[in-house]
Coordinates of C-alpha atoms and ligand atoms in Angstrom, one line a residue:
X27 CA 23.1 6.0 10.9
X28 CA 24.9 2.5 12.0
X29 CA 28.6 5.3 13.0
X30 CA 25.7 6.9 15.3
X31 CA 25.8 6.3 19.4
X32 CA 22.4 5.9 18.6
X33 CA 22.5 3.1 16.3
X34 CA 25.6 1.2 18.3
X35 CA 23.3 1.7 21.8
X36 CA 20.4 -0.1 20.0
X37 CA 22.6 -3.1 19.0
X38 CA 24.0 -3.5 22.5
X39 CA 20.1 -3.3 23.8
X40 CA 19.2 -6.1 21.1
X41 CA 22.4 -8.2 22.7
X42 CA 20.5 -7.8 25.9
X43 CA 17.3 -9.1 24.8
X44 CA 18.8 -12.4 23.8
X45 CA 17.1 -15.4 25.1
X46 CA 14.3 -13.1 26.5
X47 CA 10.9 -14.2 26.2
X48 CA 8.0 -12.7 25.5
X49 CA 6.2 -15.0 28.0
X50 CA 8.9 -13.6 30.4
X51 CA 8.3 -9.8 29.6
X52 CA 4.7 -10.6 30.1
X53 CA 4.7 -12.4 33.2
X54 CA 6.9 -9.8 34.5
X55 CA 5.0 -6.8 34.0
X56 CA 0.9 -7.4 34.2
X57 CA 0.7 -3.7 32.7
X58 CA 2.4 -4.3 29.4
X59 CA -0.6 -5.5 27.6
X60 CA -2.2 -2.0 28.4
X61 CA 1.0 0.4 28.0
X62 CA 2.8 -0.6 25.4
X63 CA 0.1 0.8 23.0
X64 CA -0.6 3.9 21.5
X65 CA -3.9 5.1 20.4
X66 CA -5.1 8.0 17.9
X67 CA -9.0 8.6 16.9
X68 CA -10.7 4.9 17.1
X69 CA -7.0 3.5 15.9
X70 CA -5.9 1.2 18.6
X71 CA -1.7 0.2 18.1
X72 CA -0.8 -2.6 20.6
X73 CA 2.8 -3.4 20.1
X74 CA 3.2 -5.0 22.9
X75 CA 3.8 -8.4 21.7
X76 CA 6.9 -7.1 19.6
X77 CA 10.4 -8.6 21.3
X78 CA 11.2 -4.8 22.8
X79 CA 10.9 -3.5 26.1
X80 CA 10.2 0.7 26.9
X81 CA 14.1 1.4 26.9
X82 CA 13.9 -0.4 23.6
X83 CA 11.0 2.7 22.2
X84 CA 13.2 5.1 23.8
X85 CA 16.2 4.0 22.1
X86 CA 14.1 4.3 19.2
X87 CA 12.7 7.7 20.0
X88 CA 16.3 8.8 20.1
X89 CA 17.2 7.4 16.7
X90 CA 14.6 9.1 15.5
X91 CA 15.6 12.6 16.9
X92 CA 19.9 11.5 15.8
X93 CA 18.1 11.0 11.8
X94 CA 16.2 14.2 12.2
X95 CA 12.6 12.6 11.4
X96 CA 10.7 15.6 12.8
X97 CA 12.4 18.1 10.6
X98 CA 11.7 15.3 7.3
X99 CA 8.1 15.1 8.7
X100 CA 7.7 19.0 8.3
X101 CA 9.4 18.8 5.4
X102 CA 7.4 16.7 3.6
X103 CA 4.3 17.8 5.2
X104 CA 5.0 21.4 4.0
X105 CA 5.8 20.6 0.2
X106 CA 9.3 20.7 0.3
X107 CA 11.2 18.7 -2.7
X108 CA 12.2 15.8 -0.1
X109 CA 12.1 13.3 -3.4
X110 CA 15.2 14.7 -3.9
X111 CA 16.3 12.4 -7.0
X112 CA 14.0 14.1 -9.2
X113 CA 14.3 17.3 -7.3
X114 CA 10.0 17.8 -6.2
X115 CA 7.8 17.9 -3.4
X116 CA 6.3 14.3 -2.6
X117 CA 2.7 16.6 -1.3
X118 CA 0.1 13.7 -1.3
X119 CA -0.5 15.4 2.1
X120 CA -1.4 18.7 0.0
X121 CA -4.5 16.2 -1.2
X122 CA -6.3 16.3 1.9
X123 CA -5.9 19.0 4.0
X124 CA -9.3 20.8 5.0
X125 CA -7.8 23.9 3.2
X126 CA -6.6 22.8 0.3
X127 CA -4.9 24.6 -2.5
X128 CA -7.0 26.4 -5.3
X129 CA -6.2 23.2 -7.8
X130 CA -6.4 20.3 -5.8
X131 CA -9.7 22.3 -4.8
X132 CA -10.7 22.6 -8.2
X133 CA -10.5 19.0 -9.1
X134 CA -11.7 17.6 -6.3
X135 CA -15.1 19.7 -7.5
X136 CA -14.5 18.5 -11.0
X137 CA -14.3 15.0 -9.8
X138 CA -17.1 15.1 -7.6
X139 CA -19.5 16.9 -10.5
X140 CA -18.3 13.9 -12.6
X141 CA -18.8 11.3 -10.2
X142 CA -22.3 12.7 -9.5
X143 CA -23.1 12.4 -13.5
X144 CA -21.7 9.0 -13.2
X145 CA -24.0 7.8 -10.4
X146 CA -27.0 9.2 -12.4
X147 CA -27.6 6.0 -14.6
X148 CA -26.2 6.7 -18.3
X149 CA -23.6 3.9 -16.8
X150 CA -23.8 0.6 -16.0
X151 CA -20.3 -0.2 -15.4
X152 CA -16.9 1.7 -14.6
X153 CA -13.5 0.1 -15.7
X154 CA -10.7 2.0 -14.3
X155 CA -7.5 1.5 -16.7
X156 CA -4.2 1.8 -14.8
X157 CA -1.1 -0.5 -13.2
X158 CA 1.1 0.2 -10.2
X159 CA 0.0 3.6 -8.1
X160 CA -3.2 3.9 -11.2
X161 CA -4.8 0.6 -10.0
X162 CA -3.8 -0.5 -6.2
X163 CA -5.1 2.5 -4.7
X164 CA -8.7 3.2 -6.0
X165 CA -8.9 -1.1 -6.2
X166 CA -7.8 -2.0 -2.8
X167 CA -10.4 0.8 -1.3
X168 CA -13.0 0.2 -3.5
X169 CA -13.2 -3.0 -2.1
X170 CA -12.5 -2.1 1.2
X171 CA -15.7 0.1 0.9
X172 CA -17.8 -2.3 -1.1
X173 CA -20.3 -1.7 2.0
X174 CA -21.1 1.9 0.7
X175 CA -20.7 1.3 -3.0
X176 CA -23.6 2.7 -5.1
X177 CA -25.8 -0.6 -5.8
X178 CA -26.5 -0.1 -9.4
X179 CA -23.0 0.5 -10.6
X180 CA -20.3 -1.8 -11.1
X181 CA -17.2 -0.4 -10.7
X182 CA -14.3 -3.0 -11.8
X183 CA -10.6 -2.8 -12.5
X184 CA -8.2 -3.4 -15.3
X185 CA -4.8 -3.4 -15.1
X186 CA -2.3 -6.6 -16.3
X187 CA -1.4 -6.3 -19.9
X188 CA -2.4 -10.0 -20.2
X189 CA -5.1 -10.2 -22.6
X190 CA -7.2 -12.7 -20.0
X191 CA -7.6 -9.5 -17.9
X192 CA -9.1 -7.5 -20.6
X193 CA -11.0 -10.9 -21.2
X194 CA -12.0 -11.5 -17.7
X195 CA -13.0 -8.1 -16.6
X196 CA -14.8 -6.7 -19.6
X197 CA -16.8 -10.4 -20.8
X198 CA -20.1 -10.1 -19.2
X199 CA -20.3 -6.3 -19.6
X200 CA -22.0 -4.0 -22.6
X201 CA -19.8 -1.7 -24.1
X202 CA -22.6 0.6 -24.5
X203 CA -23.1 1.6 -21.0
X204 CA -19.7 1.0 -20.0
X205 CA -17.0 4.1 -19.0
X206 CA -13.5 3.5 -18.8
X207 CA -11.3 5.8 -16.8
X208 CA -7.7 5.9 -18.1
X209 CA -5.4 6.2 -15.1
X210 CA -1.2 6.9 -16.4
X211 CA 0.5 9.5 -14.6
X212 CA 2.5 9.8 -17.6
X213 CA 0.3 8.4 -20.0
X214 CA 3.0 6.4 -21.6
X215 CA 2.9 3.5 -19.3
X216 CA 2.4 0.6 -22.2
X217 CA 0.3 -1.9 -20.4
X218 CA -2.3 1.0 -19.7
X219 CA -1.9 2.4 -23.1
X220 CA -2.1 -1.3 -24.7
X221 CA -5.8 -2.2 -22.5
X222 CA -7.1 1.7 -23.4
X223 CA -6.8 1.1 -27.1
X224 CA -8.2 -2.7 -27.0
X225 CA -10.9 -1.1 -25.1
X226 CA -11.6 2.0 -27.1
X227 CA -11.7 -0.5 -30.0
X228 CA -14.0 -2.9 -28.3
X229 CA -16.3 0.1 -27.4
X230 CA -16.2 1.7 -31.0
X231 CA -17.7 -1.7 -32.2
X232 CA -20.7 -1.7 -30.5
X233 CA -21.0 2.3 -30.7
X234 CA -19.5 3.7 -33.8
X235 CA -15.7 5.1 -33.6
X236 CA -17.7 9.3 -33.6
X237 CA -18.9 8.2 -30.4
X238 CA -16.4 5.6 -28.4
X239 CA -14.9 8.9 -27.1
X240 CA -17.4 10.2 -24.9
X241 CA -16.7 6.3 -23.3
X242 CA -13.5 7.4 -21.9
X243 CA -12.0 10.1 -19.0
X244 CA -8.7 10.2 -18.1
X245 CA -6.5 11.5 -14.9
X246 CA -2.9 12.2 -16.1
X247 CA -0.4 14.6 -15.4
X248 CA 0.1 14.6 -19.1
X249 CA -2.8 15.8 -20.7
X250 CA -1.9 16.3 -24.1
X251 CA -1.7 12.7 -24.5
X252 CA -4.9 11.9 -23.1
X253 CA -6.2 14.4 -25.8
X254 CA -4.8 12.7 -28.7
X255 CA -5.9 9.4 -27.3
X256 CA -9.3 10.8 -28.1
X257 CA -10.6 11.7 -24.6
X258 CA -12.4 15.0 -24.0
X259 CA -10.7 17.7 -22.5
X260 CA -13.8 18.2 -19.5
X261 CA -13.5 14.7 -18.6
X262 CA -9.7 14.9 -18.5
X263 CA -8.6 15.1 -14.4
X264 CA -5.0 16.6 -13.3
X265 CA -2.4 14.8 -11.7
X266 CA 0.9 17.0 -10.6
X267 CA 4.7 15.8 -10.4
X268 CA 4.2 16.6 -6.6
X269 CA 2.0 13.3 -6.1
X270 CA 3.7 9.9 -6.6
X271 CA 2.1 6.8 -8.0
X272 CA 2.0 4.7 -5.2
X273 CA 0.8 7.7 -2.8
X274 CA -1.7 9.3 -5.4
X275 CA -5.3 7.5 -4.0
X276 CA -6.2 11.0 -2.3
X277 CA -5.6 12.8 -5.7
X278 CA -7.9 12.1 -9.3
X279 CA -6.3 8.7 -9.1
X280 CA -9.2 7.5 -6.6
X281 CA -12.1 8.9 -9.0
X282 CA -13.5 5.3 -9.8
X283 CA -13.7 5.2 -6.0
X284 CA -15.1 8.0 -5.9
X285 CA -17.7 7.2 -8.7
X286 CA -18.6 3.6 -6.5
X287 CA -18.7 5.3 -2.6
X288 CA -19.4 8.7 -3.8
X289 CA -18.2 12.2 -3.1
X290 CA -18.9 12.4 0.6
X291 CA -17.2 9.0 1.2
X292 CA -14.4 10.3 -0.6
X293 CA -14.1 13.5 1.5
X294 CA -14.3 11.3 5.1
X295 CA -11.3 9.3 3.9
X296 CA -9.6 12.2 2.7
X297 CA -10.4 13.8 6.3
X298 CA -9.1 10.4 7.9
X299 CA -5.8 10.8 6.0
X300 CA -5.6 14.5 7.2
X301 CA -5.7 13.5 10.6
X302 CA -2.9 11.1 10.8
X303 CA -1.0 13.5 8.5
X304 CA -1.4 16.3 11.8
X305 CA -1.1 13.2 14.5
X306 CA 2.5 12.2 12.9
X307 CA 3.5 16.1 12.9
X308 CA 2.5 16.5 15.8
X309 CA 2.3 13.2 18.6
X310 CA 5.4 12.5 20.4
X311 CA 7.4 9.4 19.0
X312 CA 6.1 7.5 21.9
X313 CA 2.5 8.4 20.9
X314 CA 3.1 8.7 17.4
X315 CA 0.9 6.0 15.4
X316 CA 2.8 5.7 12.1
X317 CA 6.6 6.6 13.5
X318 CA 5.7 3.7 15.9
X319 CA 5.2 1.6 13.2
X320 CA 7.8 2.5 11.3
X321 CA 10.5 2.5 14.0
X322 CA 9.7 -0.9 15.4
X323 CA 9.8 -2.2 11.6
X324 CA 13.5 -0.7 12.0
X325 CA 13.7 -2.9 14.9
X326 CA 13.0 -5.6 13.2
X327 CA 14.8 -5.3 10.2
X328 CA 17.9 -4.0 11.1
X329 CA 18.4 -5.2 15.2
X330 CA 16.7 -8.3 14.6
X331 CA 17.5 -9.4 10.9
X332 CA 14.4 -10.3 10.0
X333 CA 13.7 -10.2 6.0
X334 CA 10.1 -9.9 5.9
X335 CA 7.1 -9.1 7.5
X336 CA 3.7 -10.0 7.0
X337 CA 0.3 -7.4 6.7
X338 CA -2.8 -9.7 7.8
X339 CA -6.3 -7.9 7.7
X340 CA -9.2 -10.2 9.6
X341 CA -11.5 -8.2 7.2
X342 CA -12.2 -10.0 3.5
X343 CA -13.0 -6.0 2.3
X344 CA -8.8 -5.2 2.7
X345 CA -8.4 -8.1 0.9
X346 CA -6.5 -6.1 -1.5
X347 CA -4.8 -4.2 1.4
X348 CA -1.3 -6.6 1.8
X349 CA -1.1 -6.0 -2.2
X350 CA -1.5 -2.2 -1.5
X351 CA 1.0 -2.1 1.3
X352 CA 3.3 -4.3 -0.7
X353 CA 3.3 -1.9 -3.6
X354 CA 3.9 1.2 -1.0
X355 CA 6.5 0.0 1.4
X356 CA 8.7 -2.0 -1.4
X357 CA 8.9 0.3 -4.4
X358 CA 9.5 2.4 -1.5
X359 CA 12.4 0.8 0.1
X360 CA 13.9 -1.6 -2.3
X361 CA 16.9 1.2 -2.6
X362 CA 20.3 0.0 -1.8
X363 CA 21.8 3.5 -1.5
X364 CA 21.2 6.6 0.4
X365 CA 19.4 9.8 -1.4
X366 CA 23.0 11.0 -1.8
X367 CA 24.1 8.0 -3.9
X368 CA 26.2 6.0 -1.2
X369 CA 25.8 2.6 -0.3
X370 CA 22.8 2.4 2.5
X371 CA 25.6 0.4 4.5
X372 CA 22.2 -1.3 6.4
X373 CA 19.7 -3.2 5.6
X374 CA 16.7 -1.8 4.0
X375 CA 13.2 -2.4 2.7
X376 CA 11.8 -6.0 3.6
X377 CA 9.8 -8.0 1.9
X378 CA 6.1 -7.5 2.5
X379 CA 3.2 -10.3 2.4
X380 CA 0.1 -11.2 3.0
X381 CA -3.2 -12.7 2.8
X382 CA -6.5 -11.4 5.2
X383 CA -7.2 -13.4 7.9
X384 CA -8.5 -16.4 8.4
X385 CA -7.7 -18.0 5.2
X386 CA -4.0 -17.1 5.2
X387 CA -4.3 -19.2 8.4
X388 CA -5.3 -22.5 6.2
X389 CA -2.3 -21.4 3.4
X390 CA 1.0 -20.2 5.3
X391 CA 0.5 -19.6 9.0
X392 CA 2.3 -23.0 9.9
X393 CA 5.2 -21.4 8.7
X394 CA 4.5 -18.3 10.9
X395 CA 4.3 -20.7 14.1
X396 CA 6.5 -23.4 13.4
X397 CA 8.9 -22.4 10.7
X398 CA 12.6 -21.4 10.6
X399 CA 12.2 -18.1 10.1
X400 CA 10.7 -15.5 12.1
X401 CA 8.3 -13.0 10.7
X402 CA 6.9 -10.5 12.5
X403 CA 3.3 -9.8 11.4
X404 CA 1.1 -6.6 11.5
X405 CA -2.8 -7.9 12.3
X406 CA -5.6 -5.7 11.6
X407 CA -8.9 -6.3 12.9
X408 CA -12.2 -4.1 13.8
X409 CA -14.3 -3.8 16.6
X410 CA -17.4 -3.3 14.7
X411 CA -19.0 -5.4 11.5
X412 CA -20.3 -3.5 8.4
X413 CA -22.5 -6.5 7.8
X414 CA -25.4 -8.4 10.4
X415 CA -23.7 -11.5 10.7
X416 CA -22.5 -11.0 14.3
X417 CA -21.4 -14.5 14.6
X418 CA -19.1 -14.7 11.8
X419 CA -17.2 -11.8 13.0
X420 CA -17.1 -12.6 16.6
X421 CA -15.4 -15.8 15.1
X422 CA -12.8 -13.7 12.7
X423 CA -11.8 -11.2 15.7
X424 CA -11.7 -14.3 18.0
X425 CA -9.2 -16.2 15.4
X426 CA -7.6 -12.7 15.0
X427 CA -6.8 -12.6 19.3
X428 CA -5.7 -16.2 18.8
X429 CA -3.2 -16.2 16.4
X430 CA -1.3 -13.1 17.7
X431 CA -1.7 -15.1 21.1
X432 CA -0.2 -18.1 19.8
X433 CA 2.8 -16.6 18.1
X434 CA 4.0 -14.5 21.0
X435 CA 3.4 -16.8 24.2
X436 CA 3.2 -20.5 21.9
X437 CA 3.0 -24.2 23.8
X438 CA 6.4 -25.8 24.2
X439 CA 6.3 -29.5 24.4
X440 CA 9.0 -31.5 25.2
X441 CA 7.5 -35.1 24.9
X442 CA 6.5 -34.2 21.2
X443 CA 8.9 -31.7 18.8
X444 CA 6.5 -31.7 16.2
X445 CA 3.6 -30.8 18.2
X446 CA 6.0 -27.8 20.1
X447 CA 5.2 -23.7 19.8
X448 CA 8.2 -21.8 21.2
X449 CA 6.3 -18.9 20.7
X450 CA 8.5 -15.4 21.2
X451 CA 7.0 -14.5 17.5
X452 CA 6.6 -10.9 17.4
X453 CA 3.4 -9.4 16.3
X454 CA 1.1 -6.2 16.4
X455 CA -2.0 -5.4 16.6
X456 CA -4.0 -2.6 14.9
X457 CA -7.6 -2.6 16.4
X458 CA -9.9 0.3 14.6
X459 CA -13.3 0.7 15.8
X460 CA -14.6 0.5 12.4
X461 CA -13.8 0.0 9.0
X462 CA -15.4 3.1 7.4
X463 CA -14.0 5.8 5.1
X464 CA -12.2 7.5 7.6
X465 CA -10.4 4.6 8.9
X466 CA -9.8 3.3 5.4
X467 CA -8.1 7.3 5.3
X468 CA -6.3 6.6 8.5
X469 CA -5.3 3.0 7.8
X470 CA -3.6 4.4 4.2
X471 CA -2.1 7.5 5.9
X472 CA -0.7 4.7 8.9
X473 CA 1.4 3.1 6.2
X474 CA 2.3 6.1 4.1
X475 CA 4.1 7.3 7.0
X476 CA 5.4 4.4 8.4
X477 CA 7.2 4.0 5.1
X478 CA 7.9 7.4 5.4
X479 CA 9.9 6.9 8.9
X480 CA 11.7 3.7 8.1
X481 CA 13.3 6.2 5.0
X482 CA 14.2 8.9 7.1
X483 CA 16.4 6.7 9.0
X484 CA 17.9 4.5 6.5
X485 CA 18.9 7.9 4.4
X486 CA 17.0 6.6 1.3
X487 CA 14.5 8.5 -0.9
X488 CA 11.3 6.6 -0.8
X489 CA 9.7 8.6 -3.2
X490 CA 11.8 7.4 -6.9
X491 CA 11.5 4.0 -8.3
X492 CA 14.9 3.8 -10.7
X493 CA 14.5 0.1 -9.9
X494 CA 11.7 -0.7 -12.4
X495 CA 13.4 1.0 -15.6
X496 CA 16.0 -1.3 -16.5
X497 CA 13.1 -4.5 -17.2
X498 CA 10.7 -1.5 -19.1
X499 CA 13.3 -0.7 -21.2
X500 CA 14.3 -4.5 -22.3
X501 CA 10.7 -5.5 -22.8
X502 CA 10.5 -2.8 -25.2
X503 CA 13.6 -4.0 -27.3
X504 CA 11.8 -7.3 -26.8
X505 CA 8.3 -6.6 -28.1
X506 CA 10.2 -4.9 -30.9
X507 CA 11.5 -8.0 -32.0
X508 CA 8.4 -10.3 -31.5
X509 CA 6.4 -8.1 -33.7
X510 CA 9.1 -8.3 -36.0
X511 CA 10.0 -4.2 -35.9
X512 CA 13.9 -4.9 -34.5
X513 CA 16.2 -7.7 -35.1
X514 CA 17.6 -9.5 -32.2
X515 CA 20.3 -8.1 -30.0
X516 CA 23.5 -10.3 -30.9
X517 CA 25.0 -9.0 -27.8
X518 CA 22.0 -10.8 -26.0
X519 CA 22.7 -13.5 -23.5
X520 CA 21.7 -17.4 -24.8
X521 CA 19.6 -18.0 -22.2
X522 CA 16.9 -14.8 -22.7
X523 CA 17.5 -15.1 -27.1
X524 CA 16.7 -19.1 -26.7
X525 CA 13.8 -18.5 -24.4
X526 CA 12.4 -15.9 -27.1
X527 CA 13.2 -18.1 -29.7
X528 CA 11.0 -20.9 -28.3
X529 CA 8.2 -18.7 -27.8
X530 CA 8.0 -17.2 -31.2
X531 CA 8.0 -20.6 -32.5
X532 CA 5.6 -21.9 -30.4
X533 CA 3.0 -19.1 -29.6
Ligands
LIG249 O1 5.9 0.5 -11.8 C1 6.4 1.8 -12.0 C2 5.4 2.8 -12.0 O2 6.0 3.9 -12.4 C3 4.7 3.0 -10.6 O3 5.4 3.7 -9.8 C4 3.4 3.7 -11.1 O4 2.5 3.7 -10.0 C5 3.0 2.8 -12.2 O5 4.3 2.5 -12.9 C6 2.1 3.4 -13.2 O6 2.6 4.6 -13.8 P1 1.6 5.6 -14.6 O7 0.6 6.1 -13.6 O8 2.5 6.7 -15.1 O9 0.9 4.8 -15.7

């Protein structure tokens, strides 16, 4: 994209905005608080604190049209194999449409007669197994919809290899009222594999090994393996090449959620992820929620420079949300070459952060104000509480309006340096009426497809993840070793064969 007129007219533009101020765009235009925003079913987007003016979005909307995002929208909306490494649809969209196809139909029904048996009170507690796209999903909503959780049921996640996890998540619960779901779209992913076994062998203890099996479902696309693992095949739920880890909460991957908010929650944030799916096929780029998103975090990135960027929910429910977002944008976008194999030639994915509001403010926000660095920070805040404490929240949305505030317009001081806020710290806003199911739907969708932009543009296919399969494969050589199956690699640098000396010595 950087040969395009498109491209080269958005680095002129940036040139211009040099030495502008946000204080100045503001005080210059009294309407830019209320136009620069775009809005889309209780989702409110104010962007208007980003360093951009509207020839900047049109610029944008243009680079857009040059990378051909409406044709990768339909695309990938339609099922076509836009994950073009490994040559398949990326169709989480397929999940949630109001129509959908006979199998995802069919599971979703087997899911929800599951999650209704669930609910009914042979179970006390539900541990889902799974890492990556099997845990941050259904975790990170769960949580977010603690509010509508069934009561009596404790749904809990498991997903680090580290024993202390196992430990931690399983010490106060009894294995005979406890299900665990095994979540590995391949069902070879060792971490999940290693915490199923220690926990089918922790629930054949207390049970009897005839009857640990009924303890355990799986969701796999690989469901021979879940068979010979031990799991029946009626509680075994499909997974299909077509949905990707990391974009996979809408599919059987979200059936402990399911099992905690139940079957109707489910549906509403299914429905809120349909309708941003139709709003970003259909909303001009100007109006377009997620492209907006996506296209000023090209703005940033590429015009501006800037490295990372920060997701900071005022809601202790998306607690999880910055991990979840982390997981979706940089597996996403850590590629350093176009889906064709050449170099990217720009710069791509960012890092992404994050804490929820206000305790991030008490950890790194003096960096956010003061530091040497500028990183521009997504806030996301709700208009209504899910709780009666009125008070509280008026004081999280009022530390939410501050901070965005401060950052953009700051307090210059020239008598004291150290006391200084130059401000011009670019930030947006996503205000939602509510956090509910279908926002929660919406919220995911937002990012999904703001990922989804930022790739169309850059040329990369943010639907592989080559990038993790180099560290699996040494760790395997590695464990070999430690449990005394291999010998050691002589070919093996001193530093990692010293390291592994020491531990195996010392463990
Ligand atoms: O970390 C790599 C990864 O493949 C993620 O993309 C995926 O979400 C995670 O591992 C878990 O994979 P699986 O569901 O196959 O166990």
């Amino acid at each position: 994209m950087q040969d395009t007129g498109e491209w080269q007219a958005l680095i002129a533009h940036r040139e211009e905005l040099d030495g502008v101020h946000l204080r100045g765009l503001f005080a210059a235009d009294p309407s830019r608080g209320e136009r620069l925003t775009a809005e889309a079913d209780g989702l409110l987007l104010d962007y208007s604190k980003n360093r951009l003016t509207d020839e900047t979005v049109a610029l944008l909307a243009a680079l857009a049209d040059a990378a051909g995002l409406r044709g990768w929208i339909e695309a990938m909306l339609d099922g076509e194999p836009v994950n073009s490494t490994e040559n398949r649809p990326a169709w989480h969209a397929a999940l949630r449409r109001p129509d959908p196809v006979p199998e995802v139909r069919e599971e979703l029904d087997h899911m929800a007669a599951f999650a209704a048996q669930a609910r009914g009170g042979r179970w006390q507690s539900v541990v889902n197994i799974g890492i990556g796209g099997s845990d941050l999903g259904p975790a990170m909503a769960a949580a977010a919809l603690d509010s509508y959780a069934h009561t009596d049921l404790d749904v809990r996640f498991l997903s680090n290899v580290d024993g202390a996890h196992f430990r931690s998540v399983t010490k106060d619960l009894d294995p005979a009222r406890t299900l665990f779901i095994v979540v590995s779209k391949t069902f070879t992913t060792v971490e999940t594999l290693t915490n199923a076994r220690t926990a089918r062998a922790w629930v054949a203890d207390a049970v009897g090994p005839e009857r640990a099996g009924s303890h355990f479902a799986a969701v796999t696309a690989n469901p021979e393996k879940a068979q010979d693992f031990g799991v029946d095949a009626d509680s075994i739920f499909a997974m299909w090449d077509w949905v990707g880890g990391r974009y996979s909460l809408g599919s059987a991957v979200g059936l402990s959620l399911m099992i905690a908010v139940g079957p109707d929650a489910f549906a509403e944030m299914l429905a809120g992820m349909h309708h941003v799916d139709e709003h970003f096929r259909t909303a001009p780029w100007a109006e377009n929620l997620p492209a907006l998103l996506g296209l000023i975090g090209i703005w940033n990135r590429n015009f501006w420079g800037w490295p990372t960027y920060a997701v900071l929910p005022y809601a202790q429910e998306l607690s999880l949300f910055p991990a979840y977002v982390q997981q979706l944008d940089m597996e996403s976008s850590g590629k350093s070459v176009r889906a064709d194999g050449t170099p990217a030639g720009t710069a791509t994915g960012p890092v992404v952060w994050g804490q929820p509001g206000t305790n991030g403010q008490h950890a790194f926000h003096q960096l956010l104000h003061q530091g040497a660095d500028i990183v521009p920070v997504d806030f996301i805040g709700f208009c209504r509480l899910n709780h009666n404490r009125l008070g509280h929240h008026d004081l999280l949305m009022a530390n939410l309006f501050a901070q965005a505030e401060a950052l953009a317009f700051g307090a210059p001081r020239t008598d004291d340096p150290h006391r200084s806020f130059e401000g011009n710290r670019p930030s947006t806003v996503i205000l939602v009426d509510q956090l509910t199911p279908r926002s929660l739907g919406q919220l995911v969708a937002l990012y999904e497809h703001k990922v989804f932009t930022q790739a169309a543009i850059w040329g990369i296919n943010p639907f592989d993840q080559w990038g993790v399969e180099l560290g699996k494969t040494l760790a395997t050589a590695i464990a070999a070793e430690l449990t005394g199956t291999a010998t050691p690699d002589p070919s093996r640098d001193s530093s990692t064969q010293s390291l592994i000396n020491r531990y195996v010595v010392n463990r």
